[in-house]
mmCIF file of N, CA and C in Angstrom:
data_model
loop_
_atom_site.group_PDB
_atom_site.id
_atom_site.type_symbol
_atom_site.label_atom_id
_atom_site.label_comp_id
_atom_site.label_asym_id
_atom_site.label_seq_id
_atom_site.Cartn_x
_atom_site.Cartn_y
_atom_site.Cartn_z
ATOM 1 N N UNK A 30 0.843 -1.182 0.000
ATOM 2 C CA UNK A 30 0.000 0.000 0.000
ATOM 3 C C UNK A 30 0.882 1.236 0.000
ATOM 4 N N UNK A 31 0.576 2.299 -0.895
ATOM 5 C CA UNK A 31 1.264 3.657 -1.127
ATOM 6 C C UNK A 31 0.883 4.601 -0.279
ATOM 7 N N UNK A 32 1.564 5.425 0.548
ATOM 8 C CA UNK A 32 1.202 5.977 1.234
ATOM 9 C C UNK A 32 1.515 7.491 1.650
ATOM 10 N N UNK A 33 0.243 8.052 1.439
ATOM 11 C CA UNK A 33 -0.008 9.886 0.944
ATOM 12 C C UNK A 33 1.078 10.674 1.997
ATOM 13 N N UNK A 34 1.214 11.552 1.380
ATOM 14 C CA UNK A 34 2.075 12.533 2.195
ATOM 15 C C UNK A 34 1.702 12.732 3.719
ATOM 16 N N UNK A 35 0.617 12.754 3.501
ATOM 17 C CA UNK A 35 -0.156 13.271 4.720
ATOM 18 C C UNK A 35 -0.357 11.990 5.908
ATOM 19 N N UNK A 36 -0.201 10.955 5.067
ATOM 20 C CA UNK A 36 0.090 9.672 6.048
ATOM 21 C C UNK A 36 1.200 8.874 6.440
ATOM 22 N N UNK A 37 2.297 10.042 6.121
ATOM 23 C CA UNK A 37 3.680 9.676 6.489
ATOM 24 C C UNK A 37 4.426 10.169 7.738
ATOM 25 N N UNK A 38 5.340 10.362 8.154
ATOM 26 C CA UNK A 38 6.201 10.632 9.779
ATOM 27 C C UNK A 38 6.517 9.799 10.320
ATOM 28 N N UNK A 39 6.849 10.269 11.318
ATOM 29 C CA UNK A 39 7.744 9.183 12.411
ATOM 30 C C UNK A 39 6.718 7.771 12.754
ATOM 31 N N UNK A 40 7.717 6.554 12.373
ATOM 32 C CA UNK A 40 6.783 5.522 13.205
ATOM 33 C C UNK A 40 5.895 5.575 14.703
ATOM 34 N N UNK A 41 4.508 5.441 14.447
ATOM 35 C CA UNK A 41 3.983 5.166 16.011
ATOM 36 C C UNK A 41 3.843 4.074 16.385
ATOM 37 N N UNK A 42 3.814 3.228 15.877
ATOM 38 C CA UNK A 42 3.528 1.516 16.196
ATOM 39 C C UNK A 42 4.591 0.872 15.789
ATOM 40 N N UNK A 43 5.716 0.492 15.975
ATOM 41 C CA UNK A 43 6.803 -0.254 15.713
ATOM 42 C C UNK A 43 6.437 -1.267 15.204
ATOM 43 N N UNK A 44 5.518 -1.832 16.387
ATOM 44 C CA UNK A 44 4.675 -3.173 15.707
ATOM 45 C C UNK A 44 4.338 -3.747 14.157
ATOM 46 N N UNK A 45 3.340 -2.732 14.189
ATOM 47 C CA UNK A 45 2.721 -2.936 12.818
ATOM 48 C C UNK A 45 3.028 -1.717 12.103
ATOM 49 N N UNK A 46 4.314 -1.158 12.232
ATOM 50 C CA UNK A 46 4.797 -0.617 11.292
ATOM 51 C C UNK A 46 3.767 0.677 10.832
ATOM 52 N N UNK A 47 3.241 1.400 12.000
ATOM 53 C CA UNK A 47 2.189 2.141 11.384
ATOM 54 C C UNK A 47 2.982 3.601 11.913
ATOM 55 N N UNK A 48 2.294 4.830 10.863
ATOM 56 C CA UNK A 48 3.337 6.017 11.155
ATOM 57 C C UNK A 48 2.146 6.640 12.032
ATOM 58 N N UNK A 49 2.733 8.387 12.265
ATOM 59 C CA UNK A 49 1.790 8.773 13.467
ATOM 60 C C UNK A 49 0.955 9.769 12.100
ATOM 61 N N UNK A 50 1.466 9.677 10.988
ATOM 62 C CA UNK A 50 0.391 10.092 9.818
ATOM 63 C C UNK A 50 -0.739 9.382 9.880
ATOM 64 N N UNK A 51 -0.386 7.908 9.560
ATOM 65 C CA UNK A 51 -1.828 7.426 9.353
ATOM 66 C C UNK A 51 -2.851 7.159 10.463
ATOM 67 N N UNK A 52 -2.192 7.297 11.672
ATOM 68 C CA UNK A 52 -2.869 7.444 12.861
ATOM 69 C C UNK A 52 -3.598 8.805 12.751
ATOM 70 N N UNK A 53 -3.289 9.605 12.457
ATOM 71 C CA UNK A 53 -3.986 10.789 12.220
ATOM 72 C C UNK A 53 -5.350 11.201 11.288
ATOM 73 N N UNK A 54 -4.960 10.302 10.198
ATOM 74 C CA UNK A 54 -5.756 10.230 8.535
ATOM 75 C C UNK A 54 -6.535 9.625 9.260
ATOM 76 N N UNK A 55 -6.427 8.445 10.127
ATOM 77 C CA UNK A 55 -7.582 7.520 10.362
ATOM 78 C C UNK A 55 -8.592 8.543 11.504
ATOM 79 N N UNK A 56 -8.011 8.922 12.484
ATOM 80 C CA UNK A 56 -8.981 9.737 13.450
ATOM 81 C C UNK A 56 -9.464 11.310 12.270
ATOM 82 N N UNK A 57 -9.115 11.499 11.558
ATOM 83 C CA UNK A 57 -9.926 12.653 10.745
ATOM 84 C C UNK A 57 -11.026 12.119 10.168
ATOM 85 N N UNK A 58 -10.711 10.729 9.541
ATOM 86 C CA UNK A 58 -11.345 10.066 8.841
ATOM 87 C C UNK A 58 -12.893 9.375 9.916
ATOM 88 N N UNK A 59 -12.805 9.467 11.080
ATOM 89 C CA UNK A 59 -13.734 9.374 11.874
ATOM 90 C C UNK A 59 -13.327 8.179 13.163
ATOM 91 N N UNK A 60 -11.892 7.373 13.286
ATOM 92 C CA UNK A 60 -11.425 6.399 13.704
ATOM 93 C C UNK A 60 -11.211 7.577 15.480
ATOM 94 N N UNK A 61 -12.604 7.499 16.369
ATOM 95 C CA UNK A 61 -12.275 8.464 17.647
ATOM 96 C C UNK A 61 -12.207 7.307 18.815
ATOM 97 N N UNK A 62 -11.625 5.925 19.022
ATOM 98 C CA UNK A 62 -11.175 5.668 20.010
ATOM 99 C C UNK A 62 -10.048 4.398 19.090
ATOM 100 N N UNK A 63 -9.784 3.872 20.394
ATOM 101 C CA UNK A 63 -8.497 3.268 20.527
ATOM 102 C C UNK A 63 -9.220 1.910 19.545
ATOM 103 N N UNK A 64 -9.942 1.193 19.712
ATOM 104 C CA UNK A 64 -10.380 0.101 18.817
ATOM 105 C C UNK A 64 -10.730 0.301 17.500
ATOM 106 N N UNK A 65 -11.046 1.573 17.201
ATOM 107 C CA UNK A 65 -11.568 2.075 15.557
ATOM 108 C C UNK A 65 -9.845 2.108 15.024
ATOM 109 N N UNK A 66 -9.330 3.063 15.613
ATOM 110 C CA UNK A 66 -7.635 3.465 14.821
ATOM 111 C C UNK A 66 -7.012 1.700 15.014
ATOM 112 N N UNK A 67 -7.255 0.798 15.622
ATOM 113 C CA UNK A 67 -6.890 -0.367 15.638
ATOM 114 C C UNK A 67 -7.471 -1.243 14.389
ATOM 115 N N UNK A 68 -8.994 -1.023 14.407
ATOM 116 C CA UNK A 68 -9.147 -1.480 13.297
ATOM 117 C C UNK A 68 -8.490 -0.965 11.831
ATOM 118 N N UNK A 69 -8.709 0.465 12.053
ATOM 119 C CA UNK A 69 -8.549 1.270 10.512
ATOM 120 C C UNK A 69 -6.922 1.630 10.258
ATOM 121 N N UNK A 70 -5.735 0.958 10.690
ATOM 122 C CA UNK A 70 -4.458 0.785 10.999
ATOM 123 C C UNK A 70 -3.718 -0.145 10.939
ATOM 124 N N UNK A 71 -3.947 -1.331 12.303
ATOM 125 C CA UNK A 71 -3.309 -2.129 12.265
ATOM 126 C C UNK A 71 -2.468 -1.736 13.573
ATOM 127 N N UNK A 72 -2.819 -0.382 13.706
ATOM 128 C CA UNK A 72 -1.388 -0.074 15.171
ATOM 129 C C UNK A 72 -2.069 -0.567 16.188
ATOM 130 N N UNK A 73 -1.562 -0.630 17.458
ATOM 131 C CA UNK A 73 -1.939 -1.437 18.374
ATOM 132 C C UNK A 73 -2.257 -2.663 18.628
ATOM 133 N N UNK A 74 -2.091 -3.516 18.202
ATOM 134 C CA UNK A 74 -2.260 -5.254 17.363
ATOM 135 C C UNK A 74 -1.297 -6.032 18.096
ATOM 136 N N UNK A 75 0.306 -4.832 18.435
ATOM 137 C CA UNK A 75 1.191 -6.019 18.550
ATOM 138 C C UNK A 75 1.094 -5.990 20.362
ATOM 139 N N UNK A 76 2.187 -4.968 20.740
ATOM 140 C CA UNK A 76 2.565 -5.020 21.788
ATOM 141 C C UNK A 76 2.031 -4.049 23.106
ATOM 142 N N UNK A 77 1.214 -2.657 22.362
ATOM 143 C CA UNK A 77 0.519 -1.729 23.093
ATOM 144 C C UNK A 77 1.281 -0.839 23.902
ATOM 145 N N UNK A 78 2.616 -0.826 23.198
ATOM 146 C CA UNK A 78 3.308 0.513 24.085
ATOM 147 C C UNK A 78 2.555 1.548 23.253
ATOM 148 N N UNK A 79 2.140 1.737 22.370
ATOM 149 C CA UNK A 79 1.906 2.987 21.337
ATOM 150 C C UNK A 79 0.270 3.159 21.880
ATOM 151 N N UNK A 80 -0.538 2.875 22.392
ATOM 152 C CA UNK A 80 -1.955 3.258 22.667
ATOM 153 C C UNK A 80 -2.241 4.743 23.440
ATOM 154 N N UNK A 81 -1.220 5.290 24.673
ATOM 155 C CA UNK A 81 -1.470 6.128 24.882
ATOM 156 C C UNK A 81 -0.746 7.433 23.892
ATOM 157 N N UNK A 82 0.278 7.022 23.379
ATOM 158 C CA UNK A 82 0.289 7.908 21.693
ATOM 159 C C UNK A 82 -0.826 8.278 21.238
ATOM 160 N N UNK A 83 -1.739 7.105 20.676
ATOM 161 C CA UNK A 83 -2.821 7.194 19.933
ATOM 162 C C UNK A 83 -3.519 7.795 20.427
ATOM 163 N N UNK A 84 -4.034 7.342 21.981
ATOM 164 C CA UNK A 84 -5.478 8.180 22.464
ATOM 165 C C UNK A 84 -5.122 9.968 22.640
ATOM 166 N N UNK A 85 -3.840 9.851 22.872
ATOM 167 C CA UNK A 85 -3.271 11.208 22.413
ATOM 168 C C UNK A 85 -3.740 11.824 21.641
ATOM 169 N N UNK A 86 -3.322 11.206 20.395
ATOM 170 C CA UNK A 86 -3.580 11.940 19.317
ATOM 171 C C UNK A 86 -5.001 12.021 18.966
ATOM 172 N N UNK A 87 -5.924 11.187 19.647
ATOM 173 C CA UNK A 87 -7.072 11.274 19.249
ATOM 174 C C UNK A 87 -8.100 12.430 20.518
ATOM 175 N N UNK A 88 -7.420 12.719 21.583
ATOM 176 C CA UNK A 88 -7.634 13.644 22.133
ATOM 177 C C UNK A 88 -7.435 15.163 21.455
ATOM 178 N N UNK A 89 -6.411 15.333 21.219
ATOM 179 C CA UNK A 89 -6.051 16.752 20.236
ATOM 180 C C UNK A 89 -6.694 16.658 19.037
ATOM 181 N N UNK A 90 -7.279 15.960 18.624
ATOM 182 C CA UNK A 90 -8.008 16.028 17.605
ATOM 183 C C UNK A 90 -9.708 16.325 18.181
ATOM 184 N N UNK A 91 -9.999 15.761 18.665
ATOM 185 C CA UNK A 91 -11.426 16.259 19.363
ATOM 186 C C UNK A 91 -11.653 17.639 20.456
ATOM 187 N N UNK A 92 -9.717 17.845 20.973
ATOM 188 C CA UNK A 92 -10.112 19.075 21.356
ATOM 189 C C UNK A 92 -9.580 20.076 20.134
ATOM 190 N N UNK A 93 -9.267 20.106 19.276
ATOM 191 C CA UNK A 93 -9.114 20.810 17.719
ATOM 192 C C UNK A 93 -10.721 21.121 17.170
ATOM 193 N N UNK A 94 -11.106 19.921 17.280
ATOM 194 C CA UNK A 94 -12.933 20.162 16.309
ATOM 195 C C UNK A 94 -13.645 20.393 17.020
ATOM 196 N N UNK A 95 -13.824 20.163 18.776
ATOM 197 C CA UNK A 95 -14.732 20.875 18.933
ATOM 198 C C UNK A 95 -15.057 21.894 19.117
ATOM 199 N N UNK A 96 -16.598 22.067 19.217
ATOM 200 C CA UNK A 96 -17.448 23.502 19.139
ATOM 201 C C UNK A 96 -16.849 24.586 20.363
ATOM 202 N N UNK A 97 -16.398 25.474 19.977
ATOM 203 C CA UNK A 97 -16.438 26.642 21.000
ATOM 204 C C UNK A 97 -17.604 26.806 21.777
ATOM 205 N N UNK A 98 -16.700 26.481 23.288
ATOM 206 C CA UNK A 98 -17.755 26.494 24.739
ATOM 207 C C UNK A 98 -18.660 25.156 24.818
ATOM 208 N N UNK A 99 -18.371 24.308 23.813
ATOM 209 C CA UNK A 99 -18.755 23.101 24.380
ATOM 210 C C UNK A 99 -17.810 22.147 25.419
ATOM 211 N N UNK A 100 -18.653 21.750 26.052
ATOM 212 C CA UNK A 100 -18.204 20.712 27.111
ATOM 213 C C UNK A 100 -16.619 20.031 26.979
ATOM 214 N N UNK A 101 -15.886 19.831 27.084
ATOM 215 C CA UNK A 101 -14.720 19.014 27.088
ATOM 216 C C UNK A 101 -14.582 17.949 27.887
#
């Protein structure tokens, strides 16, 4: 599989060889917890040092989109 600019950078999953791009593409793409970016990835599969990376990144992403003065 070829993989877009935008789904490239530093490895986040050693494991399964997944970068912290496509961890990203996948939570834009609608992947908002740890079992969706698992499915839509492959990261987190092997060994699970990389999960609080992910929920990371999937935190800054939900506090990025959400609504001004909504709840957090």
């Amino acid at each position: 599989m070829e993989k877009h600019a935008e789904e490239s950078g530093p490895l986040l999953c050693l494991c399964a060889r997944v970068t912290e791009g496509e961890v990203v593409a996948a939570v834009e793409r609608g992947a908002l917890d740890l079992p969706s970016v698992r499915e839509a990835t492959e990261a987190n599969t092997g060994c699970g040092d990389c999960a609080d990376d992910i929920e990371d990144l999937i935190a800054d992403h939900q506090e990025r989109t959400a609504p001004r003065g909504a709840p957090r």
